[in-house]
Coordinates of N, CA and C and ligand atoms in Angstrom, one line a residue:
M1 N -39.8 66.5 -5.8 CA -38.9 64.9 -6.9 C -38.2 63.7 -6.8
Q2 N -38.4 63.0 -8.3 CA -38.2 61.7 -8.0 C -37.1 61.3 -8.2
Y3 N -36.3 61.2 -7.3 CA -34.8 60.4 -7.4 C -34.8 58.8 -8.6
E4 N -34.0 58.6 -9.1 CA -33.3 57.7 -8.9 C -32.3 57.3 -9.2
L5 N -32.2 55.9 -8.6 CA -30.8 56.0 -7.4 C -30.9 54.3 -9.1
Y6 N -29.1 53.9 -8.8 CA -29.0 53.4 -10.2 C -27.8 52.5 -9.5
Y7 N -27.9 50.8 -9.0 CA -27.4 50.0 -8.8 C -27.1 48.1 -8.5
W8 N -26.6 47.9 -8.7 CA -26.7 46.7 -8.7 C -27.5 45.7 -7.8
P9 N -28.6 45.0 -8.4 CA -29.5 44.3 -7.3 C -28.9 43.0 -6.2
G10 N -29.1 43.0 -5.7 CA -28.6 41.7 -4.9 C -27.5 42.0 -3.6
I11 N -27.1 43.1 -3.9 CA -26.0 43.6 -2.5 C -26.4 44.8 -2.5
Q12 N -25.8 44.9 -1.1 CA -25.9 46.4 -0.6 C -24.6 47.2 -1.3
G13 N -23.1 46.7 -1.5 CA -22.3 46.8 -2.0 C -21.9 49.4 -1.9
R14 N -21.4 49.7 -2.9 CA -21.5 51.0 -2.6 C -22.7 51.8 -2.5
G15 N -23.6 51.5 -3.1 CA -25.2 51.5 -3.2 C -26.0 51.7 -2.2
E16 N -25.3 51.1 -1.2 CA -26.4 51.5 0.4 C -25.7 52.9 0.6
F17 N -24.1 52.9 0.6 CA -24.6 54.6 1.3 C -25.1 55.9 0.2
P18 N -25.9 56.1 -0.9 CA -26.4 56.7 -1.6 C -28.0 56.3 -1.0
R19 N -28.7 55.1 -1.0 CA -29.5 54.3 -0.5 C -29.7 55.2 1.0
L20 N -28.9 55.3 2.0 CA -28.8 55.0 4.0 C -29.7 56.4 4.0
V21 N -28.8 57.4 3.0 CA -29.2 59.0 2.3 C -31.3 59.0 2.1
L22 N -31.2 58.4 1.1 CA -32.9 58.6 0.9 C -34.0 58.2 1.7
E23 N -33.2 56.9 2.7 CA -34.0 56.4 3.2 C -34.3 57.2 4.9
D24 N -33.3 57.7 4.8 CA -33.2 58.5 6.4 C -33.7 59.9 5.4
A25 N -33.8 60.6 5.4 CA -34.7 61.9 4.0 C -36.0 61.4 4.0
G26 N -36.3 60.5 4.1 CA -38.2 60.4 3.5 C -37.6 60.1 1.8
A27 N -36.7 60.2 1.5 CA -37.3 60.7 0.3 C -38.1 59.8 -1.2
D28 N -38.5 60.2 -2.0 CA -39.7 59.9 -2.8 C -37.7 59.0 -3.9
Y29 N -37.8 58.3 -4.0 CA -36.7 57.4 -5.6 C -36.8 56.6 -5.7
A30 N -36.4 56.1 -7.0 CA -36.8 54.4 -7.4 C -35.4 54.0 -7.3
D31 N -35.2 52.7 -7.4 CA -34.2 51.9 -7.3 C -34.1 51.0 -8.2
V32 N -33.6 51.6 -8.9 CA -34.2 51.1 -10.6 C -33.3 50.1 -10.6
G33 N -31.7 49.2 -10.3 CA -31.6 48.0 -10.3 C -31.9 47.1 -9.8
R34 N -33.1 47.0 -8.9 CA -34.3 45.7 -8.1 C -35.0 46.4 -8.9
D35 N -35.2 47.0 -9.9 CA -36.8 47.0 -10.6 C -37.0 45.1 -11.8
K36 N -37.6 44.8 -12.4 CA -37.4 43.6 -12.9 C -36.6 44.3 -13.9
D37 N -36.1 43.7 -14.9 CA -35.3 44.2 -15.5 C -34.5 45.0 -15.1
G38 N -33.9 45.2 -14.3 CA -32.9 46.5 -13.6 C -31.6 46.8 -14.2
I39 N -31.6 45.3 -14.4 CA -29.6 45.7 -14.6 C -30.0 46.4 -16.1
A40 N -30.7 45.7 -16.8 CA -31.1 46.5 -18.0 C -31.2 47.6 -18.6
K41 N -31.6 47.8 -17.6 CA -32.9 49.9 -17.5 C -31.4 50.4 -17.0
M42 N -30.8 49.9 -16.6 CA -29.3 50.3 -15.8 C -28.5 50.4 -16.6
Q43 N -28.0 50.0 -17.2 CA -26.5 49.6 -18.2 C -27.4 49.9 -19.6
A44 N -28.8 50.3 -19.6 CA -28.8 51.5 -21.2 C -28.6 52.8 -20.7
V45 N -29.1 53.1 -19.4 CA -29.5 54.8 -18.8 C -27.8 54.7 -18.9
M46 N -26.2 53.6 -18.8 CA -25.4 54.4 -18.1 C -25.0 54.4 -19.9
A47 N -25.0 53.7 -21.4 CA -24.9 54.0 -23.0 C -25.6 55.6 -22.8
E48 N -27.1 55.5 -22.8 CA -26.7 57.1 -23.0 C -26.3 57.6 -22.5
L49 N -26.2 58.3 -21.2 CA -25.4 59.5 -20.5 C -23.8 58.9 -20.4
G50 N -23.6 58.1 -20.6 CA -21.8 58.0 -20.9 C -20.9 58.7 -19.9
V51 N -21.8 59.1 -18.8 CA -21.0 60.1 -17.7 C -20.8 58.9 -16.5
P52 N -21.9 58.1 -16.1 CA -21.0 57.9 -14.5 C -20.4 56.0 -15.2
F53 N -19.0 55.9 -14.7 CA -18.1 55.0 -15.3 C -18.5 53.8 -14.2
A54 N -19.6 53.6 -13.5 CA -19.5 52.7 -13.2 C -20.6 52.6 -11.9
P55 N -21.2 51.7 -11.7 CA -23.0 52.1 -10.5 C -22.4 52.0 -8.9
P56 N -22.6 53.2 -7.9 CA -24.0 53.3 -8.0 C -23.6 54.5 -9.4
F57 N -25.1 55.3 -8.7 CA -25.3 57.2 -10.3 C -26.5 56.9 -9.5
L58 N -26.9 58.1 -9.5 CA -27.8 58.9 -9.3 C -28.5 59.8 -10.2
R59 N -29.8 60.0 -10.0 CA -30.9 60.7 -11.3 C -31.2 61.7 -10.9
A60 N -31.3 62.9 -11.2 CA -31.8 63.5 -10.7 C -32.7 64.7 -11.5
G61 N -33.7 64.8 -12.2 CA -34.1 65.4 -13.1 C -32.9 65.3 -13.8
D62 N -32.8 67.2 -14.7 CA -30.8 66.6 -15.5 C -29.8 66.6 -14.7
V63 N -29.9 66.5 -13.6 CA -28.3 66.5 -13.0 C -27.8 64.3 -12.8
V64 N -27.3 64.1 -13.1 CA -26.5 62.7 -13.0 C -25.3 62.7 -12.3
V65 N -25.5 62.3 -11.6 CA -23.9 62.1 -10.3 C -23.5 60.2 -9.8
G66 N -22.6 60.6 -10.2 CA -21.8 59.6 -9.8 C -20.2 59.0 -9.2
Q67 N -20.0 58.3 -8.8 CA -18.8 58.4 -7.9 C -19.7 58.0 -6.0
T68 N -19.4 57.6 -5.3 CA -20.2 58.1 -4.1 C -20.6 58.4 -3.2
A69 N -18.9 59.1 -3.4 CA -19.3 60.7 -2.0 C -19.3 61.7 -3.0
A70 N -19.6 61.7 -4.0 CA -20.0 62.5 -5.0 C -22.3 63.3 -4.2
I71 N -22.4 61.7 -4.7 CA -24.2 61.1 -5.1 C -23.9 61.2 -3.0
T72 N -23.8 60.9 -1.9 CA -24.3 61.3 -1.2 C -23.9 62.9 -0.8
S73 N -23.1 63.3 -1.0 CA -22.1 64.5 -0.8 C -23.9 65.3 -1.2
F74 N -24.5 65.1 -2.6 CA -25.2 65.4 -3.5 C -26.4 66.4 -2.9
L75 N -26.9 64.8 -2.7 CA -27.8 64.3 -1.9 C -28.2 64.6 -0.2
G76 N -27.4 64.9 0.0 CA -27.1 65.1 1.7 C -27.3 67.3 1.5
D77 N -27.0 68.0 0.7 CA -26.7 68.7 0.3 C -28.9 69.0 0.3
R78 N -28.9 68.5 -0.5 CA -30.6 68.7 -1.2 C -31.9 68.3 0.0
L79 N -31.2 67.4 0.7 CA -32.5 66.8 1.2 C -32.2 66.8 3.3
G80 N -31.3 68.0 3.1 CA -30.8 69.2 5.0 C -30.6 67.3 5.3
L81 N -29.2 67.3 4.8 CA -28.7 65.8 5.8 C -26.4 66.4 5.2
A82 N -26.5 67.7 5.4 CA -25.3 68.2 4.9 C -25.1 69.5 5.6
P83 N -23.5 69.5 6.2 CA -23.5 71.0 7.0 C -23.5 71.8 5.9
R84 N -24.1 73.5 6.4 CA -24.6 74.5 5.0 C -23.2 74.9 4.3
D85 N -22.4 75.4 6.1 CA -21.0 76.8 5.4 C -20.2 75.6 5.1
D86 N -19.1 76.5 4.0 CA -18.5 75.6 3.3 C -17.0 75.0 4.4
G87 N -17.1 75.6 5.3 CA -16.6 75.0 5.9 C -16.9 73.4 6.8
G88 N -18.2 73.5 7.0 CA -18.8 72.1 7.5 C -18.8 71.5 5.6
R89 N -19.2 71.9 5.2 CA -19.9 71.2 3.5 C -18.4 69.9 3.3
F90 N -17.0 70.8 3.0 CA -15.9 70.2 2.8 C -15.2 69.6 3.9
A91 N -15.5 69.7 4.9 CA -14.9 68.9 6.4 C -15.7 67.6 6.0
A92 N -16.9 67.8 5.5 CA -17.9 66.5 5.2 C -17.3 66.0 4.0
L93 N -16.7 66.2 3.4 CA -16.6 66.2 2.0 C -15.2 64.9 2.1
T94 N -14.2 65.8 3.1 CA -13.4 64.5 3.5 C -13.2 63.6 3.6
I95 N -14.7 63.5 4.8 CA -14.6 62.8 5.8 C -15.3 61.3 4.4
A96 N -16.2 61.9 4.0 CA -17.2 61.1 3.0 C -16.4 60.5 2.2
L97 N -14.5 60.9 1.5 CA -13.6 60.9 0.4 C -12.9 59.4 1.1
T98 N -12.6 59.8 2.6 CA -11.9 59.0 3.1 C -12.6 57.9 3.7
I99 N -13.3 57.8 3.9 CA -14.6 57.0 3.6 C -13.6 55.6 2.4
A100 N -14.3 56.6 1.5 CA -14.5 55.3 -0.2 C -13.2 55.2 -0.4
D101 N -12.4 55.5 0.4 CA -10.8 55.2 0.1 C -10.8 53.9 1.1
L102 N -11.2 53.7 2.6 CA -11.5 52.3 3.3 C -12.7 51.2 2.6
V103 N -13.5 51.7 1.9 CA -13.9 50.7 0.9 C -13.8 50.1 0.0
D104 N -12.7 50.3 -0.7 CA -11.3 50.2 -1.6 C -11.0 49.8 -1.2
E105 N -10.7 50.0 0.2 CA -9.3 48.6 0.9 C -9.9 47.4 1.0
A106 N -11.7 47.6 1.5 CA -12.0 46.5 2.1 C -12.0 45.6 0.9
H107 N -12.7 45.7 -0.2 CA -13.3 45.8 -1.3 C -11.6 44.7 -1.8
D108 N -10.1 45.0 -1.7 CA -8.8 45.0 -1.8 C -8.5 43.8 -1.1
T109 N -9.4 43.8 0.3 CA -9.1 42.7 0.6 C -8.8 41.3 0.1
H110 N -10.1 40.6 -0.4 CA -11.0 39.7 -1.2 C -11.1 39.1 -3.1
H111 N -10.5 41.1 -3.1 CA -9.6 40.8 -4.5 C -8.5 41.5 -4.2
P112 N -7.9 41.1 -3.9 CA -5.9 41.9 -3.9 C -5.3 42.1 -5.3
I113 N -5.8 41.0 -6.5 CA -4.9 41.4 -7.8 C -5.7 41.8 -8.3
T114 N -6.6 41.9 -8.8 CA -8.0 42.2 -9.6 C -9.4 41.6 -9.4
G115 N -10.7 42.9 -9.9 CA -11.9 42.3 -9.2 C -12.7 41.8 -10.5
G116 N -11.6 41.2 -11.6 CA -11.7 40.5 -12.9 C -12.1 39.1 -12.3
E117 N -11.1 38.8 -11.4 CA -11.0 36.9 -11.1 C -11.4 36.9 -9.5
A118 N -12.1 35.8 -9.4 CA -12.8 35.7 -8.5 C -12.3 35.6 -7.2
Y119 N -12.4 35.3 -5.9 CA -12.2 35.3 -4.5 C -10.9 33.8 -5.0
E120 N -11.5 32.7 -5.0 CA -10.5 32.0 -4.6 C -9.8 31.6 -5.6
T121 N -9.4 32.2 -6.4 CA -8.2 32.7 -7.4 C -7.1 33.3 -7.5
Q122 N -7.4 34.0 -5.7 CA -6.6 34.8 -5.4 C -5.9 34.9 -3.2
K123 N -6.7 33.8 -3.2 CA -6.8 33.2 -1.3 C -5.3 33.9 -1.4
P124 N -4.3 33.4 -1.9 CA -3.0 33.7 -0.9 C -2.8 35.2 -0.5
E125 N -2.8 35.9 -1.3 CA -2.5 37.4 -2.5 C -4.0 38.2 -0.3
A126 N -4.9 37.4 -1.0 CA -6.0 38.2 0.2 C -6.0 37.8 1.6
K127 N -5.3 36.8 2.0 CA -5.0 36.8 3.0 C -3.3 37.9 3.5
L128 N -3.2 37.8 2.8 CA -1.5 39.0 3.5 C -2.3 39.7 3.0
R129 N -3.1 40.9 2.0 CA -3.3 41.9 2.3 C -4.5 42.3 3.2
A130 N -5.1 41.0 3.9 CA -6.3 41.2 4.8 C -5.5 41.5 6.2
A131 N -4.0 40.7 6.3 CA -3.1 40.9 7.7 C -3.0 42.7 7.5
G132 N -2.7 43.3 7.0 CA -2.2 44.8 6.8 C -3.3 45.6 6.5
F133 N -4.2 45.1 6.5 CA -5.5 45.7 6.9 C -6.6 45.6 7.6
R134 N -6.7 44.0 8.5 CA -7.1 44.5 9.9 C -6.1 45.3 10.6
D135 N -4.2 44.8 10.5 CA -3.2 44.8 11.8 C -3.4 46.4 12.1
R136 N -2.9 47.2 10.7 CA -2.8 48.4 10.6 C -3.9 49.7 9.6
R137 N -4.8 48.6 8.8 CA -5.4 50.3 8.8 C -6.9 50.3 8.9
I138 N -7.3 49.5 10.2 CA -8.6 49.3 9.9 C -8.6 50.3 11.0
P139 N -7.0 49.9 12.2 CA -7.5 50.9 13.0 C -7.1 52.4 13.4
K140 N -6.3 52.0 12.0 CA -5.7 53.9 11.5 C -7.1 54.2 10.9
F141 N -8.0 53.8 10.2 CA -9.5 54.3 9.6 C -10.4 54.7 10.8
L142 N -10.4 54.3 11.7 CA -11.3 54.0 12.3 C -10.7 54.7 13.3
G143 N -9.1 55.2 14.1 CA -9.0 56.2 14.9 C -8.8 57.0 14.7
Y144 N -9.2 57.5 13.0 CA -9.3 59.2 13.0 C -10.8 59.3 12.9
L145 N -11.9 58.9 12.9 CA -12.8 58.9 13.0 C -12.8 59.4 14.2
E146 N -12.5 58.4 15.5 CA -13.3 58.3 16.6 C -12.3 59.8 16.9
N147 N -11.3 60.2 16.5 CA -10.2 61.6 16.6 C -11.0 62.5 15.9
L148 N -11.8 62.4 15.2 CA -12.5 63.8 13.8 C -13.9 63.6 15.4
L149 N -14.1 62.8 16.1 CA -15.7 62.4 16.5 C -15.2 63.8 18.4
A150 N -14.4 63.3 19.0 CA -13.5 63.7 20.1 C -13.5 65.4 19.8
K151 N -12.8 65.6 18.7 CA -12.7 67.5 18.3 C -14.0 67.8 18.4
N152 N -15.3 66.8 17.1 CA -16.5 67.4 17.2 C -17.5 67.3 17.7
G153 N -17.3 66.8 18.5 CA -19.1 66.8 19.2 C -19.3 65.3 18.7
Q154 N -20.9 64.8 18.9 CA -21.3 63.3 18.4 C -21.7 62.8 17.4
V155 N -21.3 64.1 16.4 CA -20.9 63.9 14.8 C -19.8 64.0 14.7
L156 N -19.8 64.0 12.7 CA -19.0 64.6 12.4 C -18.2 65.5 11.9
A157 N -19.1 65.6 11.3 CA -18.6 67.5 10.9 C -19.7 68.3 10.3
G158 N -19.2 69.5 11.0 CA -21.2 70.7 11.5 C -21.6 70.2 12.6
N159 N -22.4 70.2 12.9 CA -23.3 70.2 14.2 C -24.8 69.4 14.3
E160 N -25.2 68.7 13.3 CA -25.6 68.0 13.2 C -25.4 66.4 13.0
I161 N -26.4 65.9 12.8 CA -26.1 64.5 11.9 C -26.4 64.8 10.3
S162 N -24.8 63.8 9.4 CA -25.5 64.8 8.5 C -24.6 62.6 7.6
Y163 N -24.9 62.8 5.9 CA -24.5 62.2 5.6 C -22.8 61.4 5.7
V164 N -22.4 62.0 6.5 CA -21.3 61.2 6.3 C -21.1 60.4 8.0
D165 N -22.6 60.9 9.1 CA -22.7 59.7 10.2 C -23.3 58.6 9.3
L166 N -24.1 59.1 8.1 CA -24.7 57.5 7.8 C -23.9 56.5 7.0
S167 N -22.8 57.3 6.6 CA -22.1 56.1 5.7 C -20.9 55.8 6.8
A168 N -20.6 56.0 8.8 CA -20.2 55.9 9.4 C -20.6 54.8 9.7
F169 N -21.9 55.1 9.9 CA -22.8 53.7 10.3 C -22.1 52.3 9.5
Q170 N -22.5 53.1 8.4 CA -22.6 51.8 7.3 C -20.5 50.4 7.4
I171 N -19.9 51.7 7.5 CA -18.7 50.9 7.7 C -18.8 50.1 8.8
I172 N -19.5 50.6 9.8 CA -19.2 49.7 11.2 C -20.0 49.0 10.8
E173 N -20.7 48.7 10.4 CA -22.1 47.7 10.1 C -20.9 46.4 8.6
G174 N -20.6 47.1 8.2 CA -19.9 46.6 6.6 C -18.4 45.6 7.8
L175 N -18.0 46.2 8.4 CA -16.6 45.9 9.3 C -17.1 44.9 10.0
R176 N -17.8 44.9 10.5 CA -18.9 44.1 11.5 C -19.0 42.4 11.4
Y177 N -19.5 43.0 9.7 CA -20.1 41.1 9.5 C -18.1 40.7 8.5
A178 N -17.7 41.6 8.3 CA -16.3 40.8 7.3 C -15.7 40.7 8.2
F179 N -15.5 41.6 9.6 CA -14.2 41.2 10.2 C -14.6 41.1 11.7
P180 N -15.5 40.0 12.1 CA -15.4 40.1 13.6 C -15.2 40.2 14.8
K181 N -13.9 39.1 14.5 CA -13.2 39.6 15.6 C -12.3 40.7 15.8
A182 N -11.5 41.4 14.4 CA -11.0 42.8 14.3 C -11.5 43.5 15.0
M183 N -13.0 43.9 14.2 CA -13.4 44.8 15.2 C -13.9 44.9 17.1
A184 N -14.1 43.6 17.0 CA -14.0 43.5 19.1 C -12.9 44.2 19.0
K185 N -11.5 44.1 18.4 CA -10.6 44.8 19.3 C -10.5 46.2 19.5
Q186 N -11.5 46.9 18.6 CA -11.3 48.0 18.6 C -12.1 49.1 19.3
K187 N -10.9 49.6 19.8 CA -11.7 51.5 21.1 C -12.0 52.2 20.2
I188 N -13.3 52.1 19.9 CA -13.7 53.4 19.4 C -15.3 53.8 19.6
P189 N -15.1 54.0 21.5 CA -16.4 54.2 21.6 C -17.2 55.2 21.4
K190 N -17.2 55.9 20.4 CA -17.7 58.0 20.2 C -17.9 56.7 18.8
L191 N -17.0 56.4 18.3 CA -17.6 55.9 17.0 C -19.0 55.1 17.2
L192 N -18.6 54.3 18.4 CA -20.5 53.2 18.2 C -21.1 54.0 19.0
A193 N -21.1 54.4 19.5 CA -22.1 55.0 19.8 C -23.1 55.9 18.9
L194 N -21.8 56.9 18.1 CA -22.6 57.8 16.7 C -23.9 56.3 15.7
R195 N -22.5 55.2 15.4 CA -23.2 53.7 14.8 C -24.6 53.6 15.3
D196 N -24.9 54.2 16.8 CA -26.2 54.1 17.9 C -27.4 54.7 17.6
T197 N -27.2 55.4 17.2 CA -27.5 57.2 17.3 C -28.9 56.5 16.0
V198 N -27.6 56.9 15.0 CA -27.5 56.6 13.5 C -28.5 55.2 13.4
A199 N -28.1 53.9 14.2 CA -29.3 53.0 13.9 C -30.9 52.9 14.5
A200 N -31.3 54.0 15.7 CA -32.4 54.0 16.5 C -33.3 55.9 15.0
R201 N -32.7 55.9 14.6 CA -33.1 57.1 14.0 C -34.6 56.6 13.2
P202 N -35.8 57.2 13.6 CA -36.8 56.4 13.6 C -36.9 56.2 11.1
R203 N -36.5 56.8 10.5 CA -37.2 56.3 9.3 C -35.7 55.2 8.9
L204 N -34.7 55.7 9.5 CA -33.6 54.2 9.3 C -33.8 53.2 9.8
A205 N -34.3 53.4 11.7 CA -34.9 51.6 12.0 C -35.5 50.8 11.0
A206 N -36.7 52.2 10.8 CA -37.8 51.1 10.2 C -36.9 50.9 8.4
Y207 N -36.3 51.5 8.3 CA -35.8 51.3 6.4 C -34.5 49.6 6.9
L208 N -34.2 49.7 8.6 CA -33.1 48.5 8.0 C -33.7 47.4 9.0
A209 N -35.6 47.1 9.3 CA -35.7 46.1 9.4 C -36.8 46.0 8.6
S210 N -36.8 46.7 7.1 CA -37.5 46.1 5.8 C -36.9 45.0 5.4
K211 N -37.4 44.9 3.9 CA -36.9 43.8 3.0 C -35.8 44.6 2.3
R212 N -36.0 46.3 2.2 CA -35.7 47.0 0.9 C -34.3 46.7 1.7
R213 N -33.6 46.6 3.4 CA -32.5 46.3 3.3 C -31.9 44.9 3.5
L214 N -30.8 44.7 2.1 CA -30.1 43.3 2.2 C -29.7 42.8 2.8
P215 N -29.6 41.6 3.3 CA -28.6 41.5 4.2 C -27.1 41.0 3.9
F216 N -25.7 42.0 4.4 CA -24.2 41.1 3.7 C -24.6 40.4 3.6
N217 N -23.2 40.1 1.8 CA -22.9 38.5 1.5 C -21.7 38.5 1.1
E218 N -21.7 37.3 0.9 CA -20.2 37.5 -0.1 C -20.1 37.8 -1.6
H219 N -21.1 38.9 -1.8 CA -20.9 39.3 -3.5 C -20.6 40.4 -3.7
G220 N -20.5 41.2 -2.7 CA -20.3 42.7 -1.7 C -19.8 43.1 -1.8
I221 N -18.8 44.1 -1.2 CA -18.3 44.6 -0.7 C -16.8 44.1 0.4
F222 N -17.8 44.4 1.6 CA -18.1 43.5 3.4 C -18.5 42.6 3.0
R223 N -17.1 41.1 3.0 CA -17.5 40.0 3.1 C -16.8 38.9 3.6
H224 N -17.5 38.1 4.8 CA -16.8 37.4 5.8 C -16.7 36.5 4.9
Y225 N -14.9 36.1 5.1 CA -14.3 35.0 4.9 C -13.6 35.1 6.0
P226 N -14.0 33.9 7.5 CA -13.0 33.4 7.9 C -11.6 33.7 8.0
E227 N -11.1 33.2 7.3 CA -10.1 33.1 7.3 C -9.0 34.7 6.4
L228 N -9.7 35.2 6.6 CA -9.1 36.9 6.5 C -9.4 37.8 7.7
D229 N -10.2 37.1 8.4 CA -10.5 37.6 10.2 C -9.3 37.2 10.8
G230 N -8.3 36.9 10.8 CA -6.9 36.3 11.4 C -7.3 35.9 12.9
Ligands
GSH1 N1 -15.2 54.6 -7.3 C1 -16.3 54.3 -7.2 C2 -16.0 52.7 -7.6 C3 -17.8 52.8 -8.1 C4 -17.5 51.4 -8.1 O1 -16.4 50.5 -8.4 N2 -19.0 50.2 -8.6 C5 -18.9 49.0 -8.8 C6 -19.8 48.5 -7.9 S1 -19.4 48.6 -6.5 C7 -18.9 48.4 -10.1 O2 -20.0 48.3 -10.7 N3 -18.1 48.4 -11.0 C8 -17.8 48.2 -11.9 C9 -16.5 48.6 -13.1 O3 -15.1 49.6 -12.4 O4 -16.5 48.1 -14.1 C10 -17.9 54.9 -6.4 O5 -17.7 55.2 -5.3 O6 -18.3 55.1 -7.0

């Protein structure tokens, strides 16, 4: 089956989480938003289906899935990148939704008042929001993942690499880009080892070295504004 991933072109954003699952599994997929006239195609499909509230969303035949964590969970189940028993599946989903919360908070460091106005219109508030994120929330979220690894072994859920491990890789990459100084202070050896394991997976390593992997930039979720990094 060919999967259709719909997301904004030009940024990794939330679309990167399902993209990593598709790439790691070697799935056949179309990255529709990056086609010529991709945004128009995406908006037409959204209007036609009515289901997804916002990109990213995925079409798999008759199935339409929105919300990043739901998409990665669905793909993980389909593509052999999720635990198979209910305990493991829901442990993975719990972690995926927690990572989605972290992604929202990372976004809100540069858009603390509204996503509808540019960062430049909300810089004082962004500075305050980023301080709390750096000092309290990054350590809390990453400490949670580090503790899970201490309890579960080398992967976050189940016994093998799953979609949540790929998502953990992505948040480490994003946070390192956005907050290099704050990230240098984190004591998360197990999580960094997991990051390296994920990055070395052959299909992902090939993807990460390819042009399909866009660089981080100041339009996406993880943005590097030095003034927000303390
Ligand atoms: N909770 C949703 C959030 C989706 C979302 O905020 N998507 C952004 C791009 S990363 C968007 O296009 N938002 C448009 C809007 O909210 O109107 C998810 O995790 O997928």
